[in-house]
Coordinates of C-alpha atoms in Angstrom, one line a residue:
X1 CA 39.6 -5.4 0.5
X2 CA 37.5 -5.4 3.3
X3 CA 40.3 -3.8 5.6
X4 CA 41.1 -1.0 3.1
X5 CA 39.3 1.4 5.2
X6 CA 39.0 2.2 8.8
X7 CA 35.8 1.1 10.4
X8 CA 34.9 4.7 11.0
X9 CA 35.2 5.8 7.6
X10 CA 33.1 2.9 6.4
X11 CA 30.5 3.7 9.1
X12 CA 30.2 7.2 7.9
X13 CA 30.2 6.2 4.1
X14 CA 27.0 3.9 5.0
X15 CA 25.3 6.5 6.7
X16 CA 24.7 7.9 3.3
X17 CA 23.3 4.7 1.8
X18 CA 19.6 4.7 2.3
X19 CA 18.3 1.9 -0.1
X20 CA 17.7 -1.5 1.9
X21 CA 19.0 -3.5 -1.5
X22 CA 22.2 -1.4 -1.5
X23 CA 22.8 -2.1 2.3
X24 CA 22.2 -5.7 1.6
X25 CA 24.9 -5.7 -1.2
X26 CA 27.2 -3.8 1.1
X27 CA 26.8 -6.6 3.7
X28 CA 27.7 -9.4 1.2
X29 CA 31.4 -7.9 0.3
X30 CA 33.3 -9.4 3.0
X31 CA 32.8 -10.5 6.6
X32 CA 34.4 -7.1 8.1
X33 CA 31.6 -5.0 6.1
X34 CA 29.2 -7.5 7.1
X35 CA 29.9 -6.9 10.8
X36 CA 30.2 -3.0 10.1
X37 CA 26.9 -2.9 8.4
X38 CA 25.1 -5.0 11.1
X39 CA 26.0 -2.7 13.7
X40 CA 25.5 0.6 12.0
X41 CA 22.1 -0.3 10.3
X42 CA 19.4 1.6 11.8
X43 CA 16.2 1.0 9.6
X44 CA 14.7 -2.6 8.8
X45 CA 12.1 -3.4 6.4
X46 CA 10.3 -6.8 6.6
X47 CA 8.0 -7.5 3.9
X48 CA 6.6 -10.6 5.5
X49 CA 6.4 -10.7 9.2
X50 CA 6.5 -14.6 8.7
X51 CA 9.7 -14.5 6.6
X52 CA 12.0 -14.0 9.8
X53 CA 11.5 -14.2 13.5
X54 CA 12.0 -11.5 15.7
X55 CA 14.6 -13.1 17.6
X56 CA 16.5 -13.7 14.0
X57 CA 16.0 -10.0 13.2
X58 CA 17.3 -8.8 16.7
X59 CA 20.5 -11.1 16.5
X60 CA 21.2 -9.7 12.9
X61 CA 20.6 -5.9 13.7
X62 CA 21.3 -5.1 17.1
X63 CA 21.0 -1.3 16.8
X64 CA 17.7 -0.5 15.0
X65 CA 15.8 2.7 15.5
X66 CA 13.1 2.2 12.6
X67 CA 11.3 -0.6 11.8
X68 CA 8.4 -1.4 8.8
X69 CA 6.6 -4.7 8.9
X70 CA 4.0 -6.2 6.4
X71 CA 1.5 -8.9 7.9
X72 CA -1.4 -10.3 5.4
X73 CA -0.8 -10.8 1.6
X74 CA -1.9 -7.9 -0.5
X75 CA -5.1 -9.8 -1.7
X76 CA -6.4 -9.0 2.0
X77 CA -7.5 -5.8 0.5
X78 CA -9.9 -7.5 -1.5
X79 CA -11.3 -9.7 1.2
X80 CA -9.5 -12.8 -0.1
X81 CA -7.7 -13.5 2.9
X82 CA -9.4 -15.1 5.9
X83 CA -10.0 -12.9 8.9
X84 CA -8.4 -15.0 11.4
X85 CA -5.4 -15.7 9.0
X86 CA -2.7 -13.9 11.1
X87 CA -0.2 -11.1 11.0
X88 CA 0.0 -10.4 14.9
X89 CA 2.2 -7.6 15.7
X90 CA 2.3 -8.1 19.5
X91 CA 5.2 -10.7 19.4
X92 CA 7.3 -8.2 17.4
X93 CA 6.5 -5.5 19.8
X94 CA 7.2 -7.7 22.8
X95 CA 10.8 -8.6 21.5
X96 CA 11.5 -5.0 20.3
X97 CA 10.7 -3.9 23.8
X98 CA 13.3 -6.0 25.4
X99 CA 16.0 -5.4 22.5
X100 CA 15.3 -2.0 21.4
X101 CA 14.3 0.3 24.2
X102 CA 15.5 3.2 22.0
X103 CA 13.3 2.2 19.0
X104 CA 11.9 5.6 17.5
X105 CA 9.6 4.4 14.8
X106 CA 7.4 1.7 13.7
X107 CA 5.5 1.2 10.7
X108 CA 2.9 -1.4 10.3
X109 CA 0.8 -2.8 7.4
X110 CA -2.0 -5.2 7.1
X111 CA -1.3 -6.3 10.9
X112 CA -3.5 -7.4 13.9
X113 CA -2.5 -4.8 16.6
X114 CA -3.9 -5.1 19.7
X115 CA -4.3 -2.6 22.6
X116 CA -1.7 -4.5 24.7
X117 CA 0.8 -4.1 21.8
X118 CA 0.0 -0.3 21.8
X119 CA 0.3 0.0 25.6
X120 CA 3.6 -1.8 25.6
X121 CA 4.9 0.5 22.7
X122 CA 3.8 3.5 25.4
X123 CA 5.4 2.1 28.3
X124 CA 8.8 0.6 26.8
X125 CA 9.9 3.2 24.1
X126 CA 10.7 6.3 25.8
X127 CA 12.0 8.2 22.6
X128 CA 9.3 6.9 20.3
X129 CA 8.3 9.2 17.5
X130 CA 6.6 7.8 14.6
X131 CA 3.5 5.1 14.7
X132 CA 2.2 4.3 11.4
X133 CA -0.8 1.8 11.1
X134 CA -1.8 1.2 7.7
X135 CA -4.8 -1.0 7.1
X136 CA -4.6 -2.8 10.5
X137 CA -7.1 -3.9 12.7
X138 CA -7.6 -5.5 16.3
X139 CA -7.0 -2.1 18.4
X140 CA -9.2 0.5 19.8
X141 CA -9.2 4.0 21.1
X142 CA -8.1 2.6 24.4
X143 CA -4.7 1.6 22.9
X144 CA -4.6 5.0 21.2
X145 CA -5.1 6.8 24.6
X146 CA -2.2 4.6 25.9
X147 CA 0.0 6.0 23.1
X148 CA -1.0 9.7 23.6
X149 CA -0.5 9.4 27.6
X150 CA 3.1 8.0 27.3
X151 CA 4.8 8.9 23.9
X152 CA 6.0 12.3 24.7
X153 CA 8.2 12.7 21.8
X154 CA 5.6 11.4 19.3
X155 CA 5.8 13.2 15.9
X156 CA 3.7 11.2 13.6
X157 CA 0.6 9.1 14.3
X158 CA -1.1 7.5 11.1
X159 CA -4.2 5.3 11.2
X160 CA -4.8 5.3 7.3
X161 CA -7.5 2.6 6.4
X162 CA -7.2 0.9 9.6
X163 CA -10.1 -0.5 11.4
X164 CA -10.4 1.0 15.0
X165 CA -12.9 0.2 17.7
X166 CA -14.0 3.3 19.0
X167 CA -14.6 3.2 22.6
X168 CA -14.4 6.8 23.4
X169 CA -13.7 10.2 21.4
X170 CA -12.0 11.3 24.3
X171 CA -8.4 9.5 23.6
X172 CA -7.0 12.8 22.2
X173 CA -7.2 14.6 25.6
X174 CA -4.9 11.9 26.9
X175 CA -2.0 13.9 25.4
X176 CA -0.3 15.9 28.3
X177 CA -0.7 19.6 28.1
X178 CA 3.1 19.8 27.9
X179 CA 3.3 17.9 24.9
X180 CA 4.2 19.7 21.9
X181 CA 5.9 17.4 19.3
X182 CA 3.3 16.4 16.9
X183 CA 4.0 17.1 13.2
X184 CA 1.6 14.4 11.5
X185 CA -2.0 13.1 12.3
X186 CA -4.0 11.2 10.3
X187 CA -7.4 9.9 11.9
X188 CA -9.4 9.4 8.8
X189 CA -10.2 5.9 9.4
X190 CA -12.0 6.6 13.0
X191 CA -15.8 6.2 12.8
X192 CA -17.0 7.8 15.8
X193 CA -17.0 11.5 17.0
X194 CA -13.8 12.9 18.4
X195 CA -13.7 15.8 21.0
X196 CA -13.0 18.8 19.2
X197 CA -11.8 21.0 21.8
X198 CA -9.3 18.2 22.4
X199 CA -8.3 18.2 19.0
X200 CA -8.2 22.1 19.0
X201 CA -6.0 22.2 22.0
X202 CA -3.4 19.5 20.7
X203 CA -2.7 21.2 17.4
X204 CA -2.7 24.6 19.0
X205 CA 0.3 23.8 21.1
X206 CA 2.2 21.9 18.6
X207 CA 3.9 24.6 16.5
X208 CA 5.2 22.1 13.6
X209 CA 2.1 20.4 12.5
X210 CA 2.5 19.9 8.8
X211 CA -0.1 17.0 8.3
X212 CA -3.6 16.9 9.4
X213 CA -6.0 14.4 7.9
X214 CA -9.4 14.3 9.8
X215 CA -12.2 12.1 10.1
X216 CA -15.8 12.8 9.1
X217 CA -16.7 13.7 12.6
X218 CA -15.1 17.3 12.2
X219 CA -17.6 19.3 10.7
X220 CA -16.9 22.0 8.2
X221 CA -17.6 25.0 10.2
X222 CA -14.9 24.1 12.7
X223 CA -12.1 23.7 9.9
X224 CA -11.2 27.4 10.0
X225 CA -10.3 27.5 13.4
X226 CA -7.8 24.2 12.9
X227 CA -6.0 25.5 10.0
X228 CA -5.5 29.1 11.5
X229 CA -3.8 27.1 14.4
X230 CA -1.5 25.2 12.0
X231 CA 0.4 27.6 9.9
X232 CA 3.3 25.2 8.7
X233 CA 0.5 22.9 7.1
X234 CA 1.7 21.2 4.1
X235 CA -1.2 18.5 3.9
X236 CA -4.9 18.6 4.9
X237 CA -7.8 16.2 4.9
X238 CA -10.6 18.0 5.3
X239 CA -13.0 15.7 7.1
X240 CA -16.7 16.2 6.7
X241 CA -18.9 18.3 4.3
X242 CA -22.5 18.9 4.2
X243 CA -25.1 19.0 1.4
X244 CA -25.9 22.1 2.4
X245 CA -25.1 25.5 1.1
X246 CA -23.4 28.0 3.9
X247 CA -22.3 31.2 1.7
X248 CA -20.9 32.8 4.9
X249 CA -18.8 30.0 5.8
X250 CA -17.5 29.6 2.2
X251 CA -16.3 33.2 2.5
X252 CA -14.5 32.6 5.7
X253 CA -12.9 29.3 4.4
X254 CA -11.8 31.1 1.3
X255 CA -10.2 33.9 3.2
X256 CA -8.7 31.1 5.4
X257 CA -7.1 29.3 2.6
X258 CA -5.9 32.4 0.9
X259 CA -3.4 32.7 3.4
X260 CA -2.0 29.2 3.2
X261 CA 0.1 29.3 0.0
X262 CA 2.2 26.5 1.4
X263 CA -0.6 23.7 1.3
X264 CA 0.8 21.0 -1.1
X265 CA -1.5 18.0 -0.4
X266 CA -5.5 17.9 -0.1
X267 CA -7.8 15.2 0.4
X268 CA -11.4 14.4 1.8
X269 CA -14.1 16.7 0.4
X270 CA -16.7 14.1 1.1
X271 CA -20.0 15.2 0.4
X272 CA -18.9 18.6 -0.9
X273 CA -21.5 20.6 -2.7
X274 CA -20.3 22.3 -5.9
X275 CA -20.7 26.0 -4.3
X276 CA -18.0 25.0 -1.8
X277 CA -15.1 24.2 -4.4
X278 CA -14.2 27.6 -5.1
X279 CA -13.1 28.4 -1.6
X280 CA -10.4 26.0 -2.5
X281 CA -9.1 28.1 -5.7
X282 CA -6.6 30.0 -3.8
X283 CA -4.7 27.0 -2.8
X284 CA -5.0 24.9 -6.3
X285 CA -1.7 26.5 -7.7
X286 CA 0.2 25.3 -4.9
X287 CA -1.3 21.6 -4.9
X288 CA 1.1 18.7 -5.9
X289 CA -1.4 16.0 -4.4
X290 CA -5.2 15.9 -4.8
X291 CA -7.0 12.9 -3.3
X292 CA -10.9 13.0 -4.0
X293 CA -11.4 9.0 -3.8
X294 CA -14.1 9.6 -1.4
X295 CA -15.6 12.6 -2.9
X296 CA -18.7 12.5 -5.4
X297 CA -18.0 15.6 -7.1
X298 CA -19.4 15.5 -10.6
X299 CA -17.4 15.8 -13.8
X300 CA -18.2 19.5 -14.9
X301 CA -17.1 20.8 -11.1
X302 CA -14.1 18.5 -11.3
X303 CA -13.0 20.2 -14.4
X304 CA -13.0 23.7 -12.9
X305 CA -11.3 22.3 -9.9
X306 CA -8.3 20.3 -11.6
X307 CA -7.9 23.2 -14.1
X308 CA -6.8 25.2 -11.4
X309 CA -4.0 22.6 -10.3
X310 CA -1.3 23.4 -12.8
X311 CA 1.4 21.9 -10.6
X312 CA -0.3 18.6 -9.6
X313 CA 1.7 15.4 -9.7
X314 CA -0.6 13.0 -8.1
X315 CA -4.6 12.5 -8.5
X316 CA -6.7 10.3 -7.0
X317 CA -10.3 10.3 -7.9
X318 CA -13.6 8.5 -8.7
X319 CA -14.7 7.8 -12.2
X320 CA -17.1 10.7 -12.0
X321 CA -13.9 12.6 -13.5
X322 CA -15.1 10.8 -16.9
X323 CA -12.9 11.1 -20.1
X324 CA -13.8 14.8 -20.4
X325 CA -12.3 15.5 -17.0
X326 CA -9.3 13.6 -17.8
X327 CA -8.7 15.6 -20.9
X328 CA -8.8 18.5 -19.0
X329 CA -6.1 17.0 -16.5
X330 CA -4.0 16.2 -19.5
X331 CA -4.1 19.9 -20.7
X332 CA -3.6 21.5 -17.2
X333 CA -1.4 19.2 -15.4
X334 CA 1.5 18.8 -17.4
X335 CA 3.7 17.7 -14.2
X336 CA 1.2 14.7 -13.3
X337 CA 3.1 11.5 -12.1
X338 CA 0.4 9.3 -10.5
X339 CA -3.2 8.8 -11.4
X340 CA -5.8 6.3 -9.5
X341 CA -9.2 6.5 -10.9
X342 CA -11.6 4.2 -8.8
X343 CA -15.3 2.9 -9.5
X344 CA -18.0 4.8 -8.0
X345 CA -20.5 1.7 -8.7
X346 CA -18.1 -1.3 -9.1
X347 CA -21.4 -3.6 -8.7
X348 CA -23.5 -1.6 -11.3
X349 CA -24.6 -3.8 -14.4
X350 CA -24.6 -0.7 -16.5
X351 CA -22.1 2.3 -16.9
X352 CA -23.1 5.2 -14.7
X353 CA -20.6 7.4 -16.0
X354 CA -18.9 8.3 -19.3
X355 CA -15.2 6.7 -18.5
X356 CA -13.5 4.8 -21.2
X357 CA -9.9 4.0 -22.3
X358 CA -9.9 7.5 -24.4
X359 CA -9.4 9.4 -20.7
X360 CA -6.0 7.3 -20.0
X361 CA -5.0 7.7 -23.5
X362 CA -5.4 11.5 -23.1
X363 CA -3.3 11.4 -19.7
X364 CA -0.4 9.4 -21.5
X365 CA -0.4 12.0 -24.5
X366 CA -0.6 14.9 -22.5
X367 CA 1.7 14.4 -19.3
X368 CA 5.1 13.5 -20.0
X369 CA 6.1 12.6 -16.6
X370 CA 3.4 10.2 -16.0
X371 CA 4.8 7.0 -14.6
X372 CA 2.1 5.4 -12.4
X373 CA -1.6 4.4 -12.9
X374 CA -4.4 2.5 -11.5
X375 CA -7.4 2.6 -13.5
X376 CA -10.8 1.1 -13.1
X377 CA -12.9 1.1 -16.1
X378 CA -15.6 -1.2 -18.4
X379 CA -13.9 -1.1 -21.7
X380 CA -10.5 -1.3 -23.2
X381 CA -8.8 -2.0 -26.5
X382 CA -5.4 -3.2 -27.7
X383 CA -4.9 0.0 -29.7
X384 CA -5.6 2.0 -26.6
X385 CA -3.1 -0.1 -24.9
X386 CA -0.5 0.1 -27.5
X387 CA -0.8 4.0 -27.8
X388 CA -0.3 4.2 -24.2
X389 CA 2.8 2.0 -24.2
X390 CA 4.1 4.2 -27.1
X391 CA 3.2 7.4 -25.5
X392 CA 4.8 6.6 -21.9
X393 CA 7.7 4.3 -22.2
X394 CA 8.6 5.6 -18.9
X395 CA 5.8 3.8 -16.9
X396 CA 6.8 1.9 -13.8
X397 CA 3.6 1.0 -12.4
X398 CA 0.5 0.1 -14.7
X399 CA -2.4 -1.4 -13.0
X400 CA -5.7 -1.8 -15.3
X401 CA -8.9 -3.2 -13.6
X402 CA -11.6 -3.8 -16.3
X403 CA -14.7 -4.2 -13.9
X404 CA -16.3 -7.1 -15.8
X405 CA -14.1 -10.3 -16.1
X406 CA -13.1 -11.8 -19.4
X407 CA -14.0 -8.6 -21.2
X408 CA -12.3 -8.7 -24.7
X409 CA -11.1 -5.7 -27.1
X410 CA -14.7 -4.0 -27.4
X411 CA -13.8 -3.0 -30.9
X412 CA -12.3 -6.3 -32.4
X413 CA -13.7 -8.8 -29.6
X414 CA -10.2 -10.2 -29.5
X415 CA -8.2 -10.9 -26.4
X416 CA -6.1 -7.9 -25.1
X417 CA -3.1 -9.9 -25.4
X418 CA -1.3 -7.7 -27.9
X419 CA -2.2 -4.6 -25.7
X420 CA -0.6 -5.8 -22.8
X421 CA 2.1 -7.2 -24.7
X422 CA 2.9 -3.8 -26.0
X423 CA 3.0 -2.3 -22.2
X424 CA 5.7 -5.0 -21.1
X425 CA 7.5 -4.8 -24.5
X426 CA 8.0 -0.7 -24.5
X427 CA 8.0 0.1 -20.8
X428 CA 11.3 -1.5 -20.0
X429 CA 11.6 -0.3 -16.2
X430 CA 7.9 -1.7 -15.5
X431 CA 8.1 -2.8 -11.9
X432 CA 4.3 -3.3 -11.0
X433 CA 1.5 -5.0 -13.4
X434 CA -1.8 -5.8 -13.0
X435 CA -3.9 -7.4 -16.0
X436 CA -7.5 -7.9 -16.5
X437 CA -9.8 -8.7 -19.6
X438 CA -9.8 -11.4 -21.9
X439 CA -6.4 -12.9 -21.9
X440 CA -4.5 -16.0 -23.2
X441 CA -1.5 -17.8 -22.4
X442 CA 0.2 -15.6 -25.3
X443 CA 0.2 -12.5 -23.0
X444 CA 2.3 -14.2 -20.3
X445 CA 4.5 -15.2 -23.2
X446 CA 5.1 -11.5 -23.7
X447 CA 5.2 -10.6 -20.2
X448 CA 7.8 -13.6 -19.4
X449 CA 10.0 -12.2 -22.4
X450 CA 10.0 -8.4 -21.9
X451 CA 9.2 -8.1 -18.1
X452 CA 12.8 -8.4 -16.8
X453 CA 12.5 -5.6 -14.4
X454 CA 9.0 -6.7 -12.9
X455 CA 8.7 -7.2 -9.4
X456 CA 5.1 -7.4 -8.5
X457 CA 2.3 -9.1 -10.8
X458 CA -1.4 -9.5 -10.2
X459 CA -3.4 -12.0 -12.2
X460 CA -7.1 -12.6 -12.3
X461 CA -9.4 -14.5 -14.9
X462 CA -6.8 -15.0 -17.3
X463 CA -4.9 -17.7 -19.3
X464 CA -5.7 -21.0 -20.7
X465 CA -3.3 -23.5 -19.0
X466 CA -0.1 -24.2 -17.1
X467 CA 1.9 -22.7 -20.0
X468 CA 0.9 -19.1 -18.9
X469 CA 2.3 -19.6 -15.4
X470 CA 5.5 -21.2 -16.7
X471 CA 6.2 -18.1 -19.1
X472 CA 6.1 -15.8 -15.9
X473 CA 8.0 -17.9 -13.5
X474 CA 10.7 -18.8 -16.0
X475 CA 10.9 -15.5 -17.7
X476 CA 10.4 -12.6 -15.0
X477 CA 14.1 -12.8 -13.5
X478 CA 13.2 -9.7 -11.1
X479 CA 9.9 -10.9 -9.7
X480 CA 9.3 -11.0 -6.1
X481 CA 5.5 -10.9 -5.4
X482 CA 3.1 -13.0 -7.8
X483 CA -0.7 -12.8 -6.7
X484 CA -3.2 -15.0 -8.7
X485 CA -6.8 -15.7 -8.5
X486 CA -9.5 -17.7 -10.9
X487 CA -7.0 -18.7 -13.3
X488 CA -6.3 -22.3 -15.0
X489 CA -2.9 -22.9 -13.5
X490 CA -2.0 -26.2 -11.7
X491 CA 0.7 -28.5 -10.8
X492 CA 2.8 -28.7 -13.6
X493 CA 4.3 -25.1 -14.0
X494 CA 4.6 -24.9 -10.2
X495 CA 6.6 -27.8 -9.7
X496 CA 8.9 -27.2 -12.7
X497 CA 9.5 -23.9 -11.6
X498 CA 10.0 -24.3 -7.7
X499 CA 13.3 -23.0 -7.7
X500 CA 12.2 -19.9 -8.9
X501 CA 9.8 -19.4 -5.7
X502 CA 13.0 -19.7 -3.8
X503 CA 14.2 -16.2 -5.0
X504 CA 10.9 -14.6 -4.6
X505 CA 9.1 -13.2 -1.4
X506 CA 5.9 -14.8 -2.0
X507 CA 3.1 -16.3 -4.1
X508 CA -0.5 -16.5 -3.7
X509 CA -2.9 -18.4 -5.6
X510 CA -6.7 -18.8 -5.0
X511 CA -9.4 -20.7 -7.1
X512 CA -6.8 -22.0 -9.4
X513 CA -6.0 -25.7 -10.2
X514 CA -3.1 -26.7 -7.8
X515 CA -3.7 -30.1 -6.0
X516 CA -3.1 -30.9 -2.5
X517 CA -0.7 -33.3 -3.5
X518 CA 1.4 -31.1 -5.4
X519 CA 1.6 -28.7 -2.5
X520 CA 2.8 -31.6 -0.3
X521 CA 5.6 -32.3 -2.8
X522 CA 6.5 -28.7 -3.2
X523 CA 6.9 -28.3 0.8
X524 CA 9.1 -31.5 0.9
X525 CA 11.1 -30.4 -2.4
X526 CA 12.0 -26.8 -1.1
X527 CA 12.8 -26.7 2.6
X528 CA 13.1 -23.0 2.7
X529 CA 9.5 -22.1 1.6
X530 CA 6.7 -22.2 3.8
X531 CA 3.7 -23.8 1.7
X532 CA 0.5 -22.8 3.5
X533 CA -2.7 -24.4 2.4
X534 CA -6.0 -22.5 3.3
X535 CA -9.3 -24.4 3.6
X536 CA -12.3 -22.6 5.1
X537 CA -14.7 -24.7 3.4
X538 CA -13.7 -28.3 4.5
X539 CA -11.3 -30.1 6.4
X540 CA -7.7 -30.5 5.4
X541 CA -7.5 -34.1 7.2
X542 CA -10.0 -35.7 4.7
X543 CA -8.6 -34.1 1.4
X544 CA -7.4 -36.4 -1.4
X545 CA -4.1 -35.7 -2.9
X546 CA -5.6 -34.9 -6.4
X547 CA -8.3 -32.4 -5.0
X548 CA -7.4 -28.7 -5.7
X549 CA -6.7 -26.5 -2.7
X550 CA -9.0 -23.5 -2.2
X551 CA -6.1 -21.1 -1.4
X552 CA -2.4 -21.3 -1.2
X553 CA 0.2 -18.9 0.1
X554 CA 3.9 -19.9 -0.6
X555 CA 6.7 -17.6 1.0
X556 CA 10.3 -17.7 1.6
X557 CA 11.3 -18.0 5.3
X558 CA 14.5 -18.5 7.5
X559 CA 12.3 -19.1 10.8
X560 CA 10.4 -22.3 9.5
X561 CA 6.8 -23.0 10.0
X562 CA 4.7 -20.2 12.2
X563 CA 3.6 -20.9 15.4
X564 CA 0.3 -19.2 15.3
X565 CA -1.7 -20.9 12.5
X566 CA -5.4 -21.1 12.7
X567 CA -7.2 -24.6 12.1
X568 CA -7.8 -23.7 8.6
X569 CA -4.2 -23.5 7.6
X570 CA -1.6 -26.1 7.4
X571 CA 1.8 -25.8 6.4
X572 CA 2.9 -28.8 4.2
X573 CA 5.7 -31.0 5.6
X574 CA 9.1 -30.6 4.6
X575 CA 9.9 -34.2 5.3
X576 CA 8.4 -37.0 2.8

């Protein structure tokens, strides 16, 4: 079968297959298909930078043009991963510089990126076009200056959520006057001022700028000049707003926006005053994405704004939107697909807004295409969860974060097991789930029985015993990533389901009841796993086997223990 097609025909067919999993399946058909797919693979995704070495990746795929790499575990977003844990980009960049001088795209997430790595990118990759650094750290504006000065074909530069050491706001001026390739610029994470004249010249000479997301150093009164220089603009992050009212400026902005019917995505609006919002009304009907997660706009003004956005598909917003605002979204935005509601005061003891489960119930009832949610709130009920599940069986991502741990059904004071059980039972295509509130082992029995397509599961402050973890590991056949904190799960379930870990990408556990001795046994039993014990508080050399570990990170790898472990991490020996 492998020789039924000429190589040229198969290469042409493979050029239409974008899915990584489908490409992987093609390579397993036979040796000839493996070889052809290997040589014509142009894009690579590595979900854990320690799961494979750069050398192995290069040997496997010698003709790559685009690489996506992830470093630190997801719980790093919640400050649960030590700062010096690892996830260094430089070894990958150095290896790629030798093997792939034609590399065009590099997308990094939760990685430590040094200025040296950025300088190497600028010098070695002569046709480099896309650099995305999402939630990365370790670099400064000096490194960005090297990218600007050397990457003459750069189309996209995205620094979303990254920590950048700002040495100088002058790095934008390093783009040469002949440079005209820019299409997407995201500098929202920069904290210092940038030179506006350099930014204005840059976007003015690049005719195809479609995305421009600015930091808070770009004042509102300069925004019209920039927008007018980018007639192809599709996405705008609007930078700084002020608490002062400027009627003449608002009139000018309204006139500017009225000519931009192609604008589809809007974010920013930090510190925007209510009188500014009507300037956005001319573009609202065309918006498909609205990100107000940094904007402290109150409910009445949010209702006026979202009611104008009838074509909205994605909404990120603070809980100032309240139940009334979500009711308005449900009535006005029938095409909504994704909702994220973040807390404005996560550490407050008392609610500062009127946001309950009813807002999410309204969305589930009013938006038939709704399939993805991240929702922070202070109360939930089994009835509400069951209603949401029946209303939207098409949910694929359901992440509920009840701010106070161990909160029961606020109506019955019962655990929320039945409600989450309804979510996994009715939503057959659910791929990502985060649970919270008062939960017993019963909910994990539901998850194990019904979550057959579940790929990522996040657990916190839940469960009664090892039985809960056993239900998950033995039942969720498609599970790839499992992250657990502050749950009473220990040795028995982990060791009994060790074979399941060999099919997953990773398992993170912190503040659980897994012993140091069980970690040793697991490392000896499963040679293809790296079992990393993390101990920030005390030396691992003095730890008895029965002592529970602080943090545990287990992941599948083909390259063995990593060589850059800090002193507070130890990989369990694979030899007894």
